[in-house]
Short mmCIF file of C-alpha atoms in Angstrom, two decimals:
data_model
loop_
_atom_site.label_atom_id
_atom_site.label_comp_id
_atom_site.label_asym_id
_atom_site.label_seq_id
_atom_site.Cartn_x
_atom_site.Cartn_y
_atom_site.Cartn_z
CA MET A 409 2.64 129.87 -192.68
CA ASN A 410 4.83 128.57 -195.44
CA GLN A 411 3.08 129.20 -198.77
CA ASN A 412 4.10 125.74 -199.96
CA ARG A 413 1.96 124.22 -197.19
CA GLN A 414 -1.28 125.80 -198.34
CA MET A 415 -4.13 123.37 -198.55
CA ARG A 416 -6.56 121.94 -201.09
CA GLY A 417 -9.89 121.27 -199.49
CA PHE A 418 -13.61 120.67 -199.65
CA ILE A 419 -16.68 120.40 -197.42
CA ALA A 420 -18.46 117.05 -197.56
CA ILE A 421 -20.48 114.41 -195.78
CA PRO A 422 -18.44 111.32 -194.84
CA LEU A 423 -20.02 107.88 -195.03
CA THR A 424 -20.31 105.68 -191.99
CA GLU A 425 -18.18 102.55 -191.95
CA ALA A 426 -21.27 100.39 -192.51
CA ASP A 427 -22.32 102.48 -195.52
CA ARG A 428 -18.82 102.39 -197.01
CA GLN A 429 -18.85 98.62 -196.73
CA GLN A 430 -22.25 98.19 -198.35
CA LEU A 431 -21.34 100.58 -201.16
CA GLN A 432 -18.06 98.76 -201.71
CA LEU A 433 -19.98 95.49 -202.00
CA ALA A 434 -22.41 97.02 -204.54
CA VAL A 435 -19.50 98.39 -206.60
CA THR A 436 -17.79 95.00 -206.52
CA GLN A 437 -20.91 93.44 -208.02
CA ILE A 438 -20.93 96.11 -210.77
CA LYS A 439 -17.25 95.43 -211.53
CA LYS A 440 -18.07 91.81 -212.23
CA GLN A 441 -20.45 92.94 -214.99
CA LEU A 442 -17.83 94.94 -216.88
CA SER A 443 -15.93 93.71 -219.88
CA ALA A 444 -12.14 93.80 -219.94
CA ASP A 445 -12.26 96.85 -222.24
CA GLU A 446 -14.61 98.66 -219.85
CA GLN A 447 -12.38 97.86 -216.88
CA GLN A 448 -9.50 99.58 -218.69
CA GLN A 449 -11.55 102.77 -218.94
CA VAL A 450 -12.21 103.12 -215.21
CA ARG A 451 -10.13 104.18 -212.21
CA TRP A 452 -11.98 103.18 -209.05
CA VAL A 453 -12.24 105.37 -205.96
CA PRO A 454 -10.99 103.57 -202.81
CA PRO A 455 -13.83 103.02 -200.30
CA GLU A 456 -12.17 105.19 -197.67
CA ASN A 457 -12.62 108.15 -200.04
CA TYR A 458 -16.40 107.75 -200.50
CA HIS A 459 -18.23 110.96 -199.56
CA MET A 460 -20.93 113.42 -200.65
CA THR A 461 -19.38 116.73 -201.66
CA LEU A 462 -21.23 119.88 -200.61
CA TYR A 463 -18.63 122.44 -201.75
CA PHE A 464 -15.16 122.30 -203.28
CA LEU A 465 -13.08 125.05 -201.66
CA GLY A 466 -10.20 124.85 -204.12
CA ASN A 467 -6.43 125.07 -203.78
CA GLY A 468 -4.15 127.46 -201.94
CA LEU A 469 -6.15 127.68 -198.71
CA SER A 470 -4.11 129.58 -196.12
CA GLU A 471 -4.08 128.80 -192.40
CA ALA A 472 -6.12 131.94 -191.70
CA ARG A 473 -8.75 130.99 -194.27
CA ILE A 474 -9.01 127.46 -192.90
CA GLN A 475 -9.64 128.91 -189.45
CA ARG A 476 -12.41 131.15 -190.86
CA ILE A 477 -14.01 128.18 -192.62
CA GLN A 478 -13.89 126.11 -189.45
CA LYS A 479 -15.40 128.92 -187.39
CA GLY A 480 -18.00 129.48 -190.10
CA MET A 481 -19.03 125.82 -190.22
CA LYS A 482 -19.65 125.88 -186.50
CA ALA A 483 -21.97 128.86 -186.96
CA TRP A 484 -23.77 127.57 -190.09
CA LEU A 485 -24.41 124.07 -188.84
CA GLN A 486 -24.59 124.04 -185.06
CA ALA A 487 -27.90 125.90 -185.07
CA GLY A 488 -29.31 122.40 -185.16
CA TRP A 489 -29.91 119.67 -187.70
CA THR A 490 -30.79 116.06 -187.17
CA SER A 491 -29.46 112.98 -188.95
CA PHE A 492 -31.37 111.74 -191.97
CA GLU A 493 -31.06 109.15 -194.71
CA VAL A 494 -30.80 109.25 -198.50
CA GLU A 495 -31.59 106.42 -200.90
CA PRO A 496 -29.02 105.13 -203.44
CA ILE A 497 -30.86 104.31 -206.67
CA ARG A 498 -28.43 103.76 -209.54
CA LEU A 499 -24.89 104.05 -210.83
CA GLU A 500 -24.58 106.45 -213.77
CA ALA A 501 -22.12 108.42 -215.85
CA PHE A 502 -21.61 112.00 -214.64
CA PRO A 503 -22.15 114.72 -215.70
CA SER A 504 -23.76 112.87 -218.64
CA ALA A 505 -23.49 109.68 -220.71
CA GLN A 506 -22.29 111.80 -223.65
CA ARG A 507 -19.52 113.46 -221.59
CA PRO A 508 -18.62 110.87 -218.95
CA ARG A 509 -15.99 111.98 -216.45
CA HIS A 510 -17.04 110.03 -213.38
CA TRP A 511 -19.23 107.14 -212.36
CA VAL A 512 -21.46 108.15 -209.46
CA VAL A 513 -24.18 106.78 -207.23
CA ARG A 514 -27.29 108.94 -207.67
CA LEU A 515 -29.46 109.50 -204.62
CA GLU A 516 -33.16 109.96 -203.84
CA ASN A 517 -35.05 111.54 -200.92
CA VAL A 518 -32.51 114.36 -200.94
CA THR A 519 -34.61 117.35 -199.78
CA PRO A 520 -32.84 117.51 -196.36
CA LEU A 521 -29.48 117.13 -198.11
CA GLN A 522 -30.29 120.02 -200.45
CA ALA A 523 -31.25 122.15 -197.44
CA LEU A 524 -27.93 121.30 -195.79
CA SER A 525 -26.15 122.22 -199.03
CA GLN A 526 -27.86 125.61 -199.04
CA ARG A 527 -26.61 126.33 -195.52
CA VAL A 528 -23.07 125.58 -196.64
CA LEU A 529 -23.36 127.62 -199.86
CA LYS A 530 -24.64 130.68 -198.02
CA GLY A 531 -21.85 130.29 -195.50
CA VAL A 532 -18.98 130.00 -197.98
CA GLU A 533 -20.41 132.85 -200.05
CA ALA A 534 -20.22 135.07 -196.95
CA LEU A 535 -16.53 134.14 -196.72
CA GLY A 536 -15.90 135.27 -200.30
CA PHE A 537 -16.04 131.94 -202.14
CA PRO A 538 -17.84 131.84 -205.52
CA ILE A 539 -21.17 130.07 -205.80
CA PRO A 540 -21.28 127.42 -208.55
CA ARG A 541 -23.66 128.04 -211.44
CA GLN A 542 -24.52 124.35 -211.74
CA THR A 543 -27.48 122.90 -209.87
CA PHE A 544 -26.47 120.80 -206.88
CA ILE A 545 -26.84 117.11 -207.82
CA PRO A 546 -26.36 114.87 -204.76
CA HIS A 547 -24.14 111.90 -205.55
CA ILE A 548 -21.22 109.75 -204.40
CA THR A 549 -18.33 109.34 -206.84
CA VAL A 550 -17.12 105.73 -207.06
CA ALA A 551 -14.95 105.85 -210.22
CA HIS A 552 -13.28 108.18 -212.71
CA PHE A 553 -13.23 107.61 -216.44
CA LYS A 554 -9.93 107.74 -218.22
CA LYS A 555 -9.72 110.13 -221.16
CA GLY A 556 -11.96 109.00 -223.98
CA GLY A 557 -13.60 106.29 -221.91
CA LEU A 558 -17.25 105.48 -222.52
CA LEU A 559 -19.11 102.50 -221.13
CA THR A 560 -21.56 100.61 -223.29
CA GLU A 561 -24.11 101.02 -220.50
CA ALA A 562 -24.04 104.47 -218.92
CA GLN A 563 -26.46 103.53 -216.17
CA ARG A 564 -26.81 100.51 -213.92
CA ALA A 565 -29.24 99.87 -211.11
CA ILE A 566 -28.07 99.35 -207.54
CA LYS A 567 -30.34 96.71 -206.04
CA SER A 568 -28.97 95.58 -202.72
CA MET A 569 -28.18 98.80 -200.84
CA SER A 570 -30.12 100.18 -197.90
CA ALA A 571 -30.43 103.88 -197.09
CA ILE A 572 -27.24 105.87 -196.47
CA LYS A 573 -26.99 107.87 -193.25
CA VAL A 574 -26.13 111.59 -193.21
CA GLN A 575 -24.75 112.35 -189.75
CA GLN A 576 -21.82 114.77 -190.05
CA VAL A 577 -20.49 117.57 -192.24
CA CYS A 578 -16.69 117.78 -192.41
CA LEU A 579 -13.95 120.02 -193.75
CA PHE A 580 -11.55 117.76 -195.65
CA LYS A 581 -7.96 118.22 -196.67
CA SER A 582 -7.15 116.71 -200.08
CA GLU A 583 -3.60 115.54 -200.78
CA LEU A 584 -2.82 114.61 -204.39
CA LYS A 585 -0.33 111.75 -204.60
CA PRO A 586 0.89 109.57 -207.50
CA SER A 587 -1.24 106.72 -206.17
CA GLY A 588 -4.33 108.97 -206.03
CA ALA A 589 -5.98 111.49 -203.74
CA VAL A 590 -5.93 111.06 -199.95
CA TYR A 591 -8.67 112.78 -197.94
CA LYS A 592 -8.28 113.73 -194.29
CA PRO A 593 -11.10 115.21 -192.16
CA LEU A 594 -9.91 118.31 -190.33
CA TYR A 595 -13.07 119.50 -188.61
CA CYS A 596 -16.57 118.00 -188.38
CA VAL A 597 -19.96 119.24 -187.22
CA PRO A 598 -22.20 116.35 -186.15
CA SER A 599 -25.98 116.30 -186.20
CA THR A 600 -27.64 117.11 -182.90
CA ASN A 601 -28.85 113.52 -182.40
CA LEU A 602 -25.59 111.72 -183.25
CA HIS A 603 -24.17 109.64 -180.42
CA ALA A 604 -20.85 110.98 -179.14
CA THR A 605 -19.05 107.71 -179.84
CA ASP A 606 -19.90 107.99 -183.55
CA VAL A 607 -18.41 111.45 -184.08
CA ILE A 608 -15.27 111.73 -186.20
CA VAL A 609 -12.61 113.51 -184.12
CA PRO A 610 -9.98 114.77 -186.59
CA LYS A 611 -6.80 116.59 -185.78
CA ALA A 612 -7.12 120.35 -185.58
CA ALA A 613 -7.02 122.08 -188.94
CA VAL A 614 -4.23 124.40 -187.85
CA ASP A 615 -2.07 121.45 -186.76
CA GLU A 616 -2.57 119.83 -190.18
CA CYS A 617 -1.45 122.99 -191.94
CA LYS A 618 1.69 123.29 -189.87
CA GLU A 619 2.89 119.76 -190.64
#
């Protein structure tokens, strides 16, 4: 494979279309509360990019490594897991109000999500990837702060959202473009109780790498 075509990727949980729409509506309501100065400090994530990251794989992923990750995901996750839901509770600065880099939706009822994360971490570690020292904090990124940005309110409640469904774990390709990042699912492992018509069917990872 051409070295210039190596991939940047991550493993994450995609949102359903219904959950993307309800999160987009909640974010729109938050936007209306911001001052003009605050709006200038924020770069919003497009709704199609909403997801819950489980592991960032990094840059320079070769075709062979992508194939190992895909094969590994099948082994780690097809032993059986059922869909579950997590509760969105608030929008807050991340990693902290003192050092804001992103604006994220924090989640509750995340014990099953943490268990799923542990499966993925053990799997990628077996493939030679480093394990992060930070504690896994489940969240969905909805905005990035520009350098030096700091909102007057670091935390805002989300009042009108219902539970978010966790139904699939996917390997994503990340393409960095001048307009922002574009994420493409390459391979997904659905929960055992997900209806076949709801499964994301991405192009094969190897085909994506050869483009």
